[in-house]
Short mmCIF file of C-alpha atoms and ligand atoms in Angstrom, two decimals:
data_model
loop_
_atom_site.label_atom_id
_atom_site.label_comp_id
_atom_site.label_asym_id
_atom_site.label_seq_id
_atom_site.Cartn_x
_atom_site.Cartn_y
_atom_site.Cartn_z
CA UNK A 62 0.46 -23.75 -8.07
CA UNK A 63 0.46 -20.53 -10.16
CA UNK A 64 -2.94 -19.43 -10.97
CA UNK A 65 -4.01 -18.38 -14.52
CA UNK A 66 -6.90 -16.01 -15.24
CA UNK A 67 -8.44 -16.05 -18.71
CA UNK A 68 -9.62 -12.59 -19.59
CA UNK A 69 -11.89 -11.89 -22.57
CA UNK A 70 -11.40 -8.08 -23.11
CA UNK A 71 -13.06 -5.36 -24.92
CA UNK A 72 -16.14 -5.15 -22.72
CA UNK A 73 -16.73 -1.99 -20.48
CA UNK A 74 -16.76 -2.60 -16.87
CA UNK A 75 -20.06 -1.34 -15.26
CA UNK A 76 -21.72 -1.65 -11.94
CA UNK A 77 -21.02 -1.08 -8.21
CA UNK A 78 -18.25 -2.36 -6.10
CA UNK A 79 -17.35 -1.66 -2.63
CA UNK A 80 -13.88 -0.92 -0.99
CA UNK A 81 -13.24 -1.59 2.68
CA UNK A 82 -10.38 -0.62 4.97
CA UNK A 83 -7.13 0.43 3.59
CA UNK A 84 -4.32 -2.15 2.92
CA UNK A 85 -1.78 0.41 3.92
CA UNK A 86 -3.43 1.10 7.18
CA UNK A 87 -5.31 -1.98 8.57
CA UNK A 88 -2.10 -4.20 9.14
CA UNK A 89 -0.42 -1.24 11.02
CA UNK A 90 -3.37 -0.63 13.26
CA UNK A 91 -3.25 -4.27 13.98
CA UNK A 92 0.28 -3.99 15.07
CA UNK A 93 -0.51 -1.14 17.17
CA UNK A 94 -2.92 -3.35 19.19
CA UNK A 95 0.43 -4.99 20.50
CA UNK A 96 1.18 -1.75 22.48
CA UNK A 97 -1.67 -2.17 24.77
CA UNK A 98 -2.40 -4.46 27.63
CA UNK A 99 -5.94 -4.98 26.86
CA UNK A 100 -8.06 -5.95 23.64
CA UNK A 101 -8.63 -3.53 20.74
CA UNK A 102 -11.39 -3.70 18.06
CA UNK A 103 -10.67 -2.80 14.45
CA UNK A 104 -13.67 -2.45 11.87
CA UNK A 105 -13.89 -2.22 8.24
CA UNK A 106 -11.02 -4.84 7.85
CA UNK A 107 -10.81 -6.27 4.43
CA UNK A 108 -9.92 -9.94 3.65
CA UNK A 109 -6.62 -9.66 2.05
CA UNK A 110 -3.34 -11.63 2.11
CA UNK A 111 -1.47 -8.90 4.20
CA UNK A 112 -4.20 -9.00 6.88
CA UNK A 113 -3.88 -12.75 6.98
CA UNK A 114 0.03 -12.58 7.19
CA UNK A 115 -0.03 -10.05 10.04
CA UNK A 116 -2.80 -11.95 11.88
CA UNK A 117 -0.50 -14.98 11.70
CA UNK A 118 2.40 -12.99 12.91
CA UNK A 119 0.41 -11.60 15.75
CA UNK A 120 -0.79 -15.15 16.60
CA UNK A 121 2.68 -16.37 16.74
CA UNK A 122 3.47 -13.64 19.43
CA UNK A 123 0.53 -14.79 21.56
CA UNK A 124 -2.20 -12.10 20.42
CA UNK A 125 -5.52 -13.88 20.28
CA UNK A 126 -7.59 -12.70 17.14
CA UNK A 127 -11.11 -13.03 16.49
CA UNK A 128 -12.02 -12.04 12.94
CA UNK A 129 -15.70 -11.71 11.76
CA UNK A 130 -14.87 -11.56 8.16
CA UNK A 131 -18.30 -10.67 6.79
CA UNK A 132 -18.67 -7.87 9.05
CA UNK A 133 -14.93 -6.98 8.80
CA UNK A 134 -14.74 -6.61 12.56
CA UNK A 135 -11.52 -7.82 14.21
CA UNK A 136 -10.73 -8.16 17.96
CA UNK A 137 -7.28 -8.26 18.95
CA UNK A 138 -6.13 -9.40 22.51
CA UNK A 139 -2.62 -8.92 23.32
CA UNK A 140 -2.66 -9.70 27.08
CA UNK A 141 -0.53 -12.81 26.58
CA UNK A 142 2.22 -11.40 24.35
CA UNK A 143 5.15 -13.54 24.22
CA UNK A 144 8.31 -14.20 21.87
CA UNK A 145 7.82 -16.21 18.94
CA UNK A 146 10.07 -19.01 17.49
CA UNK A 147 12.46 -17.62 14.97
CA UNK A 148 11.67 -20.55 12.51
CA UNK A 149 7.83 -19.70 12.74
CA UNK A 150 8.52 -16.08 11.97
CA UNK A 151 10.74 -16.94 9.07
CA UNK A 152 8.15 -19.07 7.62
CA UNK A 153 5.92 -16.02 7.25
CA UNK A 154 8.74 -13.65 6.11
CA UNK A 155 8.86 -12.94 2.53
CA UNK A 156 5.14 -12.45 2.23
CA UNK A 157 4.98 -8.79 3.46
CA UNK A 158 7.08 -5.90 4.57
CA UNK A 159 4.91 -5.31 7.83
CA UNK A 160 6.92 -7.59 10.20
CA UNK A 161 9.49 -4.60 10.39
CA UNK A 162 6.90 -2.73 12.04
CA UNK A 163 6.53 -5.14 15.04
CA UNK A 164 9.97 -4.01 16.41
CA UNK A 165 8.92 -1.12 18.44
CA UNK A 166 5.83 -2.57 20.04
CA UNK A 167 7.83 -5.92 20.62
CA UNK A 168 10.78 -3.99 22.28
CA UNK A 169 8.40 -2.42 24.53
CA UNK A 170 6.44 -5.64 25.47
CA UNK A 171 9.10 -8.27 25.62
CA UNK A 172 12.41 -6.42 25.10
CA UNK A 173 13.37 -8.12 21.77
CA UNK A 174 12.32 -8.43 18.14
CA UNK A 175 13.49 -10.47 15.08
CA UNK A 176 13.19 -9.28 11.50
CA UNK A 177 13.04 -12.06 8.92
CA UNK A 178 13.63 -11.73 5.20
CA UNK A 179 11.05 -9.16 4.26
CA UNK A 180 8.73 -9.32 1.25
CA UNK A 181 6.58 -6.79 -0.44
CA UNK A 182 6.52 -5.84 -4.16
CA UNK A 183 9.52 -6.05 -6.36
CA UNK A 184 9.60 -2.42 -7.23
CA UNK A 185 13.13 -1.29 -6.28
CA UNK A 186 15.65 -2.16 -3.64
CA UNK A 187 13.23 -1.35 -0.61
CA UNK A 188 15.90 -1.06 1.92
CA UNK A 189 15.34 -0.90 5.55
CA UNK A 190 18.21 1.31 6.56
CA UNK A 191 15.90 4.19 7.87
CA UNK A 192 14.11 1.64 10.08
CA UNK A 193 17.17 0.18 11.66
CA UNK A 194 18.84 3.62 12.08
CA UNK A 195 15.53 4.83 13.88
CA UNK A 196 15.56 1.74 16.26
CA UNK A 197 19.25 2.43 17.18
CA UNK A 198 18.32 6.14 18.04
CA UNK A 199 15.71 4.90 20.58
CA UNK A 200 18.65 2.91 22.24
CA UNK A 201 17.90 -0.58 20.77
CA UNK A 202 20.90 -2.90 19.74
CA UNK A 203 20.57 -4.09 16.09
CA UNK A 204 22.57 -7.36 15.40
CA UNK A 205 22.68 -8.47 11.83
CA UNK A 206 22.96 -12.23 11.81
CA UNK A 207 23.02 -14.82 8.89
CA UNK A 208 19.45 -15.93 10.07
CA UNK A 209 17.92 -12.37 10.03
CA UNK A 210 18.18 -9.25 12.26
CA UNK A 211 18.00 -9.56 16.10
CA UNK A 212 16.87 -6.46 17.97
CA UNK A 213 16.96 -5.92 21.71
CA UNK A 214 15.95 -3.31 24.02
CA UNK A 215 18.37 -1.97 26.85
CA UNK A 216 17.34 -2.91 30.35
CA UNK A 217 16.32 0.76 31.09
CA UNK A 218 13.92 0.64 28.18
CA UNK A 219 13.81 2.82 24.89
CA UNK A 220 14.30 6.47 25.19
CA UNK A 221 12.72 9.26 23.11
CA UNK A 222 15.02 10.76 20.55
CA UNK A 223 15.31 13.04 17.54
CA UNK A 224 14.84 11.63 13.92
CA UNK A 225 15.37 13.37 10.68
CA UNK A 226 14.37 11.26 7.59
CA UNK A 227 16.30 11.82 4.43
CA UNK A 228 13.09 11.02 2.44
CA UNK A 229 9.50 11.19 3.86
CA UNK A 230 9.34 7.34 4.10
CA UNK A 231 5.86 5.99 5.10
CA UNK A 232 7.20 2.99 6.92
CA UNK A 233 9.96 4.89 8.62
CA UNK A 234 7.41 7.40 9.96
CA UNK A 235 5.22 4.45 11.29
CA UNK A 236 8.32 2.86 12.72
CA UNK A 237 8.96 5.97 14.70
CA UNK A 238 5.41 6.47 15.80
CA UNK A 239 5.05 2.79 17.01
CA UNK A 240 8.28 3.06 18.95
CA UNK A 241 7.98 6.64 20.25
CA UNK A 242 4.53 6.38 21.76
CA UNK A 243 5.83 4.28 24.69
CA UNK A 244 9.46 5.38 24.87
CA UNK A 245 10.55 7.45 27.73
CA UNK A 246 10.70 11.13 26.94
CA UNK A 247 9.79 13.11 23.93
CA UNK A 248 10.57 12.19 20.14
CA UNK A 249 10.89 14.84 17.40
CA UNK A 250 10.47 13.45 13.90
CA UNK A 251 11.37 15.74 11.01
CA UNK A 252 10.78 15.05 7.39
CA UNK A 253 7.87 12.71 8.23
CA UNK A 254 5.47 11.23 5.68
CA UNK A 255 1.96 12.51 6.26
CA UNK A 256 -0.16 10.07 4.10
CA UNK A 257 -3.81 9.75 5.19
CA UNK A 258 -3.06 6.25 6.34
CA UNK A 259 -0.43 7.61 8.75
CA UNK A 260 -3.05 10.19 10.00
CA UNK A 261 -5.34 7.38 10.81
CA UNK A 262 -2.60 5.43 12.77
CA UNK A 263 -2.13 8.53 14.78
CA UNK A 264 -5.84 8.62 15.32
CA UNK A 265 -5.67 5.04 16.67
CA UNK A 266 -2.54 5.82 18.83
CA UNK A 267 -4.28 8.85 20.20
CA UNK A 268 -7.32 6.73 21.21
CA UNK A 269 -4.84 4.40 22.97
CA UNK A 270 -3.56 7.35 25.06
CA UNK A 271 -0.63 8.50 23.01
CA UNK A 272 0.23 12.33 22.81
CA UNK A 273 1.20 13.26 19.22
CA UNK A 274 1.13 16.53 17.37
CA UNK A 275 1.64 16.98 13.67
CA UNK A 276 2.92 20.29 12.35
CA UNK A 277 2.39 21.57 8.88
CA UNK A 278 6.25 21.29 7.99
CA UNK A 279 6.32 17.54 8.30
CA UNK A 280 7.35 17.58 12.05
CA UNK A 281 5.82 15.15 14.38
CA UNK A 282 6.23 15.34 18.04
CA UNK A 283 5.51 12.39 20.23
CA UNK A 284 5.31 12.55 24.06
CA UNK A 285 6.02 9.13 25.38
CA UNK A 286 3.65 7.58 27.83
CA UNK A 287 4.39 4.44 29.90
CA UNK A 288 1.15 2.54 29.38
CA UNK A 289 -1.49 2.52 26.49
CA UNK A 290 -5.05 1.20 26.44
CA UNK A 291 -7.02 -0.80 23.86
CA UNK A 292 -8.82 1.02 20.96
CA UNK A 293 -11.96 0.89 19.00
CA UNK A 294 -11.45 2.16 15.41
CA UNK A 295 -12.91 2.01 11.96
CA UNK A 296 -10.38 2.10 9.16
CA UNK A 297 -10.25 4.76 6.46
CA UNK A 298 -11.13 3.29 3.16
CA UNK A 299 -8.67 2.06 0.70
CA UNK A 300 -7.90 4.90 -1.70
CA UNK A 301 -5.43 2.88 -3.79
CA UNK A 302 -8.15 0.31 -4.56
CA UNK A 303 -10.69 3.04 -5.33
CA UNK A 304 -8.15 4.68 -7.79
CA UNK A 305 -7.52 1.30 -9.31
CA UNK A 306 -11.24 0.72 -10.21
CA UNK A 307 -11.53 4.35 -11.42
CA UNK A 308 -8.58 3.71 -13.76
CA UNK A 309 -10.41 0.49 -14.86
CA UNK A 310 -13.47 2.33 -15.63
CA UNK A 311 -11.63 4.77 -17.79
CA UNK A 312 -9.47 2.28 -19.69
CA UNK A 313 -12.54 0.10 -20.70
CA UNK A 314 -14.98 2.96 -21.35
CA UNK A 315 -16.76 1.77 -18.25
CA UNK A 316 -18.86 3.19 -15.33
CA UNK A 317 -18.01 2.06 -11.91
CA UNK A 318 -19.64 3.34 -8.64
CA UNK A 319 -17.03 2.75 -5.86
CA UNK A 320 -18.88 2.44 -2.72
CA UNK A 321 -16.70 3.78 0.18
CA UNK A 322 -14.32 5.83 -1.94
CA UNK A 323 -13.64 8.83 0.03
CA UNK A 324 -13.01 12.14 -1.72
CA UNK A 325 -10.76 13.93 0.84
CA UNK A 326 -8.09 11.22 0.54
CA UNK A 327 -8.28 11.28 -3.18
CA UNK A 328 -8.28 14.97 -4.09
CA UNK A 329 -4.98 14.76 -6.23
CA UNK A 330 -6.13 11.57 -7.97
CA UNK A 331 -9.45 13.31 -8.77
CA UNK A 332 -7.73 16.35 -10.20
CA UNK A 333 -5.73 14.07 -12.47
CA UNK A 334 -8.49 11.70 -13.45
CA UNK A 335 -10.53 14.76 -14.57
CA UNK A 336 -7.53 16.34 -16.57
CA UNK A 337 -7.19 13.01 -18.39
CA UNK A 338 -10.75 13.23 -19.47
CA UNK A 339 -12.48 10.84 -16.98
CA UNK A 340 -15.68 12.19 -15.19
CA UNK A 341 -16.87 11.36 -11.62
CA UNK A 342 -19.69 12.03 -9.33
CA UNK A 343 -19.24 12.21 -5.62
CA UNK A 344 -21.91 11.50 -3.03
CA UNK A 345 -21.75 10.74 0.71
CA UNK A 346 -21.38 6.94 0.19
CA UNK A 347 -18.90 6.78 -2.68
CA UNK A 348 -17.74 8.03 -5.96
CA UNK A 349 -18.98 7.02 -9.53
CA UNK A 350 -16.21 6.92 -12.07
CA UNK A 351 -16.89 6.82 -15.57
CA UNK A 352 -15.65 7.50 -19.22
CA UNK A 353 -17.88 10.22 -20.50
CA UNK A 354 -17.12 9.49 -24.12
CA UNK A 355 -14.97 11.38 -26.54
CA UNK A 356 -11.23 11.45 -26.33
CA UNK A 357 -8.90 11.00 -23.31
CA UNK A 358 -6.26 13.75 -22.95
CA UNK A 359 -2.35 13.23 -22.46
CA UNK A 360 -0.83 14.61 -19.30
CA UNK A 361 2.43 15.30 -17.63
CA UNK A 362 2.52 13.51 -14.10
CA UNK A 363 4.90 13.24 -11.29
CA UNK A 364 4.53 10.79 -8.49
CA UNK A 365 5.18 12.11 -5.10
CA UNK A 366 4.57 11.61 -1.29
CA UNK A 367 1.33 12.93 -0.01
CA UNK A 368 -0.32 15.30 -0.79
CA UNK A 369 1.15 14.49 -4.34
CA UNK A 370 0.10 11.90 -6.78
CA UNK A 371 0.58 8.54 -5.06
CA UNK A 372 3.01 6.10 -6.58
CA UNK A 373 0.51 3.32 -6.15
CA UNK A 374 -1.97 5.10 -8.44
CA UNK A 375 0.58 5.46 -11.26
CA UNK A 376 0.52 1.88 -12.57
CA UNK A 377 -3.39 1.55 -13.06
CA UNK A 378 -3.57 5.10 -14.46
CA UNK A 379 -0.78 4.40 -17.03
CA UNK A 380 -3.03 1.85 -18.64
CA UNK A 381 -5.61 4.59 -19.09
CA UNK A 382 -3.06 6.87 -20.52
CA UNK A 383 -2.21 4.25 -23.26
CA UNK A 384 -5.69 5.33 -24.61
CA UNK A 385 -5.12 9.06 -24.46
CA UNK A 386 -4.48 11.17 -27.34
CA UNK A 387 -0.87 12.44 -27.64
CA UNK A 388 2.14 12.05 -25.48
CA UNK A 389 1.88 11.68 -21.70
CA UNK A 390 4.92 11.94 -19.54
CA UNK A 391 5.08 10.12 -16.01
CA UNK A 392 8.07 10.75 -13.84
CA UNK A 393 8.24 8.27 -10.82
CA UNK A 394 9.98 9.88 -7.89
CA UNK A 395 9.22 7.38 -5.10
CA UNK A 396 10.44 4.16 -6.32
CA UNK A 397 13.43 3.71 -8.75
CA UNK A 398 12.05 0.64 -10.44
CA UNK A 399 8.23 0.90 -10.89
CA UNK A 400 7.95 0.78 -14.72
CA UNK A 401 8.76 -3.06 -15.04
CA UNK A 402 5.07 -3.71 -15.78
CA UNK A 403 5.12 -1.57 -19.00
CA UNK A 404 6.94 -4.47 -20.78
CA UNK A 405 3.67 -6.38 -20.80
CA UNK A 406 1.70 -3.46 -21.83
CA UNK A 407 4.11 -3.00 -24.71
CA UNK A 408 3.52 -6.66 -25.75
CA UNK A 409 -0.08 -5.75 -25.96
CA UNK A 410 0.23 -2.86 -28.29
CA UNK A 411 0.80 0.07 -26.09
CA UNK A 412 3.44 2.69 -26.98
CA UNK A 413 5.66 3.24 -23.91
CA UNK A 414 9.34 4.19 -23.79
CA UNK A 415 11.06 4.46 -20.56
CA UNK A 416 13.91 6.79 -19.60
CA UNK A 417 16.70 7.05 -16.94
CA UNK A 418 16.40 11.03 -16.96
CA UNK A 419 14.13 12.93 -14.75
CA UNK A 420 11.33 13.83 -17.25
CA UNK A 421 9.74 16.14 -14.79
CA UNK A 422 10.00 19.66 -13.18
CA UNK A 423 11.28 17.94 -9.97
CA UNK A 424 14.94 16.48 -10.27
CA UNK A 425 14.63 13.45 -8.10
CA UNK A 426 17.01 11.03 -6.22
CA UNK A 427 17.06 8.64 -9.16
CA UNK A 428 18.13 11.13 -11.91
CA UNK A 429 21.84 10.52 -11.56
CA UNK A 430 21.51 6.75 -11.26
CA UNK A 431 20.84 3.89 -13.65
CA UNK A 432 17.14 3.62 -13.16
CA UNK A 433 14.45 3.81 -15.75
CA UNK A 434 12.07 5.94 -13.74
CA UNK A 435 10.45 8.13 -16.36
CA UNK A 436 7.91 6.93 -19.11
CA UNK A 437 6.56 8.48 -22.22
CA UNK A 438 3.19 7.08 -23.44
CA UNK A 439 2.02 7.68 -26.88
CA UNK A 440 -1.70 7.17 -27.68
CA UNK A 441 -4.20 6.14 -28.27
CA UNK A 442 -2.78 2.67 -29.11
CA UNK A 443 -5.29 -0.17 -29.40
CA UNK A 444 -4.44 -2.93 -26.99
CA UNK A 445 -4.64 -6.64 -28.03
CA UNK A 446 -4.76 -9.72 -25.92
CA UNK A 447 -1.47 -11.45 -24.78
CA UNK A 448 -0.32 -14.00 -22.26
CA UNK A 449 1.22 -12.00 -19.51
CA UNK A 450 2.60 -12.72 -16.04
CA UNK A 451 1.78 -10.42 -13.03
CA UNK A 452 5.07 -8.70 -11.78
CA UNK A 453 3.80 -7.23 -8.46
CA UNK A 454 0.75 -6.08 -6.83
CA UNK A 455 -0.23 -2.67 -8.55
CA UNK A 456 1.57 -3.69 -11.74
CA UNK A 457 -0.40 -6.94 -11.71
CA UNK A 458 -3.78 -5.04 -11.26
CA UNK A 459 -2.65 -2.88 -14.12
CA UNK A 460 -2.05 -5.98 -16.34
CA UNK A 461 -5.58 -7.07 -15.39
CA UNK A 462 -6.92 -3.66 -16.68
CA UNK A 463 -5.01 -3.90 -19.75
CA UNK A 464 -6.29 -7.36 -20.43
CA UNK A 465 -9.83 -6.07 -19.74
CA UNK A 466 -9.49 -3.28 -22.07
CA UNK A 467 -7.82 -5.14 -24.88
CA UNK A 468 -9.38 -6.85 -27.79
CA UNK A 469 -9.45 -10.72 -27.57
CA UNK A 470 -8.73 -13.28 -24.79
CA UNK A 471 -5.56 -12.94 -22.57
CA UNK A 472 -4.21 -15.20 -20.17
CA UNK A 473 -2.85 -13.60 -17.00
CA UNK A 474 -0.56 -15.65 -14.79
CA UNK A 475 0.42 -15.35 -11.16
CA UNK A 476 -2.73 -13.60 -10.46
CA UNK A 477 -2.86 -14.50 -6.80
CA UNK A 478 -0.41 -11.66 -6.02
CA UNK A 479 -3.30 -9.35 -6.57
CA UNK A 480 -5.02 -10.69 -3.47
CA UNK A 481 -2.50 -9.21 -1.29
CA UNK A 482 -4.09 -5.84 -1.64
CA UNK A 483 -7.52 -6.16 -3.55
CA UNK A 484 -10.20 -7.99 -1.57
CA UNK A 485 -12.33 -10.65 -3.51
CA UNK A 486 -11.27 -9.06 -6.86
CA UNK A 487 -12.53 -11.71 -8.91
CA UNK A 488 -16.04 -11.56 -7.46
CA UNK A 489 -15.77 -7.76 -7.91
CA UNK A 490 -14.87 -8.28 -11.56
CA UNK A 491 -17.60 -10.62 -12.25
CA UNK A 492 -20.24 -8.12 -10.55
CA UNK A 493 -18.87 -5.46 -13.15
CA UNK A 494 -19.62 -7.91 -15.98
CA UNK A 495 -16.03 -8.72 -16.72
CA UNK A 496 -15.52 -11.97 -18.60
CA UNK A 497 -13.05 -13.64 -16.54
CA UNK A 498 -12.39 -17.08 -15.65
CA UNK A 499 -9.89 -19.18 -13.68
CA UNK A 500 -8.01 -21.82 -15.82
CA UNK A 501 -6.78 -23.76 -12.77
CA UNK A 502 -7.64 -23.41 -9.14
CA UNK A 503 -10.00 -21.19 -7.37
CA UNK A 504 -8.10 -18.47 -5.15
CA UNK A 505 -8.94 -17.69 -1.69
C1 UD1 B 447 4.34 2.18 1.74
C2 UD1 B 447 3.13 1.60 1.23
C3 UD1 B 447 3.24 1.49 -0.45
C4 UD1 B 447 3.62 2.90 -0.96
C5 UD1 B 447 4.85 3.49 -0.24
C6 UD1 B 447 4.99 4.99 -0.76
C7 UD1 B 447 2.50 0.06 2.88
C8 UD1 B 447 2.36 -1.49 3.28
N1 UD1 B 447 3.03 0.19 1.66
O1 UD1 B 447 5.51 1.53 1.52
O2 UD1 B 447 2.05 0.99 -0.93
O3 UD1 B 447 3.96 2.81 -2.31
O4 UD1 B 447 4.60 3.56 1.16
O5 UD1 B 447 3.72 5.61 -0.40
O6 UD1 B 447 1.99 1.02 3.51
N2 UD1 B 447 13.35 3.94 1.75
C9 UD1 B 447 14.73 3.81 1.98
N3 UD1 B 447 15.06 3.11 3.25
C10 UD1 B 447 14.20 2.60 4.16
C11 UD1 B 447 12.78 2.88 3.78
C12 UD1 B 447 12.43 3.33 2.78
O7 UD1 B 447 15.59 4.16 1.20
O8 UD1 B 447 14.50 2.24 5.25
C13 UD1 B 447 13.00 4.44 0.56
C14 UD1 B 447 12.35 3.22 -0.49
O9 UD1 B 447 13.22 2.55 -1.02
C15 UD1 B 447 11.41 4.21 -1.24
C16 UD1 B 447 11.02 5.42 -0.47
O10 UD1 B 447 11.99 5.36 0.82
O11 UD1 B 447 12.24 4.70 -2.35
C17 UD1 B 447 9.68 5.36 0.06
O12 UD1 B 447 9.49 4.08 0.64
P1 UD1 B 447 8.38 4.13 1.88
O13 UD1 B 447 7.64 5.17 1.99
O14 UD1 B 447 9.18 3.61 3.12
O15 UD1 B 447 7.50 2.81 1.47
P2 UD1 B 447 6.92 1.67 2.33
O16 UD1 B 447 6.49 2.13 3.73
O17 UD1 B 447 7.64 0.39 2.18
#
């Protein structure tokens, strides 16, 4: 059943919420536990759909999981890892892109892996060519069949290799790390992504016994070891969720203290938030984000890999930019198709045009192709309520912010997508005095 949330907008969001572990890190640390032959313990684990999907997939492969949801503590025991039935894996495919990261650990543990139809957000083609090329370089055989992709390790095991990424892909960097740590010999990865979530994955792998060094020029060197031990680790907080609530505070003239928000992972976001006219106070427990009154300012913004302005911050911030005075320009350089969510914003009164040209200082991979990957936002434009449908995770949260900022009562359909990455978002919204109510069923 699709769920519909009724949102009475026009009221500032005020209060305190807490963010827990990062959606873009926790599932990967869970996968890393597969590389050991003894249990691991992960803390600060949020209750989000991606964590459930990866728990189920690990369970299918014989990993025993004990999750104390209130405390956010997860124990993962991989001592009985085994092959899973393809049909069972398939049943979970389509819900997340994380299954592809099971390949390296499974090849080391049981010599084979299977990639089902992958899910994730519909924000571009999201190919997996880098991943498959990396696995082949380690010596794996990749066999594409009608039912999915079958991957096997040679009898002599995987060998360290040289990988140069054409684009600093987060997933491909993680694929290399999770495969190289137990491959025989040295792996050099050039053009790596260096997002904070990747650095935390390296922290986990180092605790497990891996030998990994990261250079300042996006080169990562991994010395393979034959055996890894379990880890105990506390996840870094979710900087995307923190930024989403910050954007919600700005767009609704609100004031939100985000417990757990961590300044060092958000430096670029905080600079931009300040330039737009948002205010924040940082303390050791979190960050208070608020609209200080007065006008918001238009800006020119380009998304980029870390340490640039993260693509997942773009969609929530665009909603706030609809309320800024003047013309804002946003150039999306990470995904070719990440402005689909602006259709609903236009329906709500926002003034947004999308363009195929690179409207930024850095010509990107999408400039010569047929993708609407730049946007010009003219504001301030009063938003009014509408009936809208959530397109993807971040776009969906942006719709929610727009509905909360708009005058009148909106109905937002397909809202469950948001639970893939935002823990207890309805309870959090209610705690911030939002006037929201489900029209049909209660979500998880
Ligand atoms: C991760 C994050 C996502 C974030 C993105 C970029 C998770 C679960 N998701 O996604 O929230 O927006 O990083 O910061 O961590 N590409 C290829 N071939 C490949 C792989 C990627 O062409 O085999 C391209 C993609 O189409 C995209 C770009 O590389 O244009 C970046 O993708 P990537 O960094 O791999 O994103 P994910 O790891 O899927």
